[in-house]
Amino acid sequence: MGAPQELPEWPHLEKLLATVPTPFLMVNLADIRRRYLELQRVFPGVKIYYSVKANPAVQVLGLLRDLGAYFDIASIYELDRLLGLSVPPARISYGNTIKKEKDIAYAYERGVRYYASDSDEDMRKIARAAPGSRIFFRIITEGSGADWPLSKKFGAHPDVLFTLILEARELGLDPMGLSFHVGSQQRDIGQWDQSIAHCRYLFDACREKGTELSMINLGGGLPSNYLHETLGLDVYAGEILRFVEEDFPKNPPELWIEPGRGMVGDAGILASEVVLISQKNRRDIHKWVYIDAGLFGGLIETLGEAIKYPILTDRTSSLAATETVVRDYPRERADMEVVLAGPTCDSMDILYQNHRYRLPRDLSVGDHVFFLSTGAYTTSYSSVEFNGFPPLKAYFIDGDQPA
Amino acid sequence: MGAPQELPEWPHLEKLLATVPTPFLMVNLADIRRRYLELQRVFPGVKIYYSVKANPAVQVLGLLRDLGAYFDIASIYELDRLLGLSVPPARISYGNTIKKEKDIAYAYERGVRYYASDSDEDMRKIARAAPGSRIFFRIITEGSGADWPLSKKFGAHPDVLFTLILEARELGLDPMGLSFHVGSQQRDIGQWDQSIAHCRYLFDACREKGTELSMINLGGGLPSNYLHETLGLDVYAGEILRFVEEDFPKNPPELWIEPGRGMVGDAGILASEVVLISQKNRRDIHKWVYIDAGLFGGLIETLGEAIKYPILTDRTSSLAATETVVRDYPRERADMEVVLAGPTCDSMDILYQNHRYRLPRDLSVGDHVFFLSTGAYTTSYSSVEFNGFPPLKAYFIDGDQPA
């Protein structure tokens, strides 16, 4: 059992259920505040760059701005939103390695001075459009052990980066450090060890050539509480900081982390309603449960059943009594194997078919189905109007305030 | 070679490229008009229900309304749009088998009288909320041979449907016929044969019980011109109508078709721009080409590389001269194997990695990359703001008018 599941405040949820139609996402800002403070505590002295793409709602960004967080952006659109919320550009890094030159210029004109890079062409763009900026170079990682792995889309091999780093100075840039990302929802802490060792190698190689790197961006990958258990945040932090200490016993580098899912994932609960329950064939032992939330309406991370959210229904017992029932759904009451699917006419819009969730046998049309830990990568992924359905709406509460 | 590739009018595209930023979708209404008239010609006497979800733009719906088309909807949101365009409700069928009862009531109150169903629970909802309506029952199909298969999400086994059909009368409904869907972009015409045989069996079984079915909805599945060749529309129509004739030599049933992709797919061209070209490792033989359109910005059907769009660049030659180069990209000029990826920080946002497209070796940042046959399932699938990027914009031209 990892970090305790921060369950949303149920009175807020019950109020929402009584007033707005499903599907919707309820985000508890109090959970995000607690998580931020916890991250500060377990990663002392580490700069926390919130990965805006995980949940770009102004309510979330405003809260983190007030808490003093830094922000990592993937596009100029995210930059505009942050600046609109009066976030100082000095607290923003442009972490996408795939950038148009005009977008780099746009960010530079607005004061952004930190950029990620992993290719010669991108670095030359930065040199032209954002002269003198500070660059962190992204090391390619395998991402094994991650529920939502990172493939080879980002980063480059250390040898390629070595050449880039030395070239950076000649181009008038400041090669400040390195970054890597072990994959989102990374369940193998050892993955950080390997990447930090790559950093050590590059720090040494660059120093020999007279270039001192001074920063390591440890990326994201910190987990949310999904169906499969993970270790606690304190264990992650302790191990990761120990890896750094071992590889950098003197002159410790400046450290950044970029939590996205790890910051907001557990703060969301997606409420849906059962639309239909059917059986395709007299001999089928499982039923099809169709709900009004689907793959293209916020639950895209169920693609390939990558992310397995904890699921609750209001049939099990009263809402108030469900707080203890999260991972270990009581088998004796949840004795119906189901395929869970969304409401659209698209055959791809199936949430879980291979992993058979067990739901109460008396589940009925109109009952609610709740997906926990849906605070990250849900609303922003939602389709514009697939099958005509509107995008997933989000409501924000602050569970630390009275309901 | 199948239906001739209806290439967009290049003067329109050049004008758009000069005035609006990429990425964008250009839809040529003239192509849709030609396609509708062709469908009428090769499917004489068959009612054409356009599957709105494929492209719900008002420009497309207005054109098809004027041509006299019927419409199949997946949601009440699509219904609202059609009614807003003064489409008579008598020309609308509600083909989604997953419906909330209040949505059925909403459609019924507005005059919709045709509904698809495949389960006892859904039929009882229709009986309560839309009494006396005409029902077509959906037969489950395997969908093999389809590039975007239909899984088992929709339809039920004929034995299940047989019971439902007989029950429908008792519930005060009019069981008018059957429907099936062989899977989108179906390349095996024989799939229709099998489903039509199931219809024959159910027509007979119901007649024995005193219920006369009178309609078969042949569904969608008609192909667009993607990378892999398909047979022509006339061949599809000829074969499908022959299957019906053979199974129903006397008293031929009323026939419907529901083209979505087959109506609008070839009418669209998605224009994107190269953002970055990089090499991850000195030893890699392929390059990564990152463009400003991606999986979550309209190209979701590249998921699992299911749909392989024909791709052109403006590097090959001048735009005006590329009209003959669609499927058979000239190998001698396209000698660089690439992985094609989108612009977001999501590692899933890779379009083609296993299928290695070959692009010109001199392809450069700022060049255009065009995806042909992108008129269906692109704009409406687009994410609201993933990574902050705005949804894919569409521009409509009518290539039959002067440019």
mmCIF file of C-alpha atoms in Angstrom, chain A residues 53-56 148 184 261 294-303 307 309 376-386 391-392, chain B residues 295-297 300 344-349 380-389:
data_model
loop_
_atom_site.group_PDB
_atom_site.id
_atom_site.type_symbol
_atom_site.label_atom_id
_atom_site.label_comp_id
_atom_site.label_asym_id
_atom_site.label_seq_id
_atom_site.Cartn_x
_atom_site.Cartn_y
_atom_site.Cartn_z
ATOM 1 C CA LYS A 53 -0.561 19.106 -19.632
ATOM 2 C CA ALA A 54 -1.733 16.689 -16.918
ATOM 3 C CA ASN A 55 -4.537 19.071 -15.976
ATOM 4 C CA PRO A 56 -4.415 22.602 -17.369
ATOM 5 C CA TRP A 148 2.081 4.543 -19.841
ATOM 6 C CA SER A 184 4.468 7.930 -16.657
ATOM 7 C CA ARG A 261 0.015 12.640 -12.893
ATOM 8 C CA GLY A 294 -15.970 6.715 -22.668
ATOM 9 C CA LEU A 295 -12.584 6.471 -24.291
ATOM 10 C CA PHE A 296 -13.156 9.633 -26.312
ATOM 11 C CA GLY A 297 -14.829 11.516 -23.484
ATOM 12 C CA GLY A 298 -11.936 11.672 -21.041
ATOM 13 C CA LEU A 299 -10.898 8.073 -20.431
ATOM 14 C CA ILE A 300 -8.390 7.754 -23.269
ATOM 15 C CA GLU A 301 -5.759 6.344 -20.925
ATOM 16 C CA THR A 302 -7.774 3.146 -20.807
ATOM 17 C CA LEU A 303 -6.425 2.618 -24.348
ATOM 18 C CA ILE A 307 -4.303 2.636 -16.874
ATOM 19 C CA TYR A 309 -8.592 3.028 -12.517
ATOM 20 C CA ALA A 376 -4.763 13.706 -14.786
ATOM 21 C CA TYR A 377 -5.002 13.349 -18.551
ATOM 22 C CA THR A 378 -8.784 13.212 -18.697
ATOM 23 C CA THR A 379 -10.520 16.522 -19.475
ATOM 24 C CA SER A 380 -7.811 17.832 -21.799
ATOM 25 C CA TYR A 381 -7.770 14.596 -23.830
ATOM 26 C CA SER A 382 -11.527 14.679 -24.326
ATOM 27 C CA SER A 383 -12.797 14.839 -27.922
ATOM 28 C CA VAL A 384 -14.355 18.035 -29.214
ATOM 29 C CA GLU A 385 -17.614 16.386 -30.250
ATOM 30 C CA PHE A 386 -17.145 12.760 -31.116
ATOM 31 C CA PRO A 391 -16.321 17.248 -23.884
ATOM 32 C CA LEU A 392 -16.028 16.087 -20.284
ATOM 33 C CA LEU B 295 -2.882 11.471 -32.882
ATOM 34 C CA PHE B 296 -4.792 13.742 -30.514
ATOM 35 C CA GLY B 297 -5.255 16.533 -33.037
ATOM 36 C CA ILE B 300 -6.638 9.252 -33.967
ATOM 37 C CA THR B 344 2.766 16.794 -28.173
ATOM 38 C CA CYS B 345 4.733 15.660 -25.137
ATOM 39 C CA ASP B 346 2.783 12.411 -25.134
ATOM 40 C CA SER B 347 4.777 9.367 -26.145
ATOM 41 C CA MET B 348 1.605 7.779 -27.565
ATOM 42 C CA ASP B 349 1.422 10.589 -30.100
ATOM 43 C CA SER B 380 -14.703 15.483 -34.374
ATOM 44 C CA TYR B 381 -12.181 13.146 -32.710
ATOM 45 C CA SER B 382 -9.771 15.984 -32.021
ATOM 46 C CA SER B 383 -8.877 16.667 -28.369
ATOM 47 C CA VAL B 384 -10.215 19.768 -26.676
ATOM 48 C CA GLU B 385 -6.790 21.059 -25.683
ATOM 49 C CA PHE B 386 -4.322 18.262 -25.218
ATOM 50 C CA ASN B 387 -0.929 19.806 -24.381
ATOM 51 C CA GLY B 388 -2.746 23.079 -24.900
ATOM 52 C CA PHE B 389 -2.992 22.599 -28.665
#
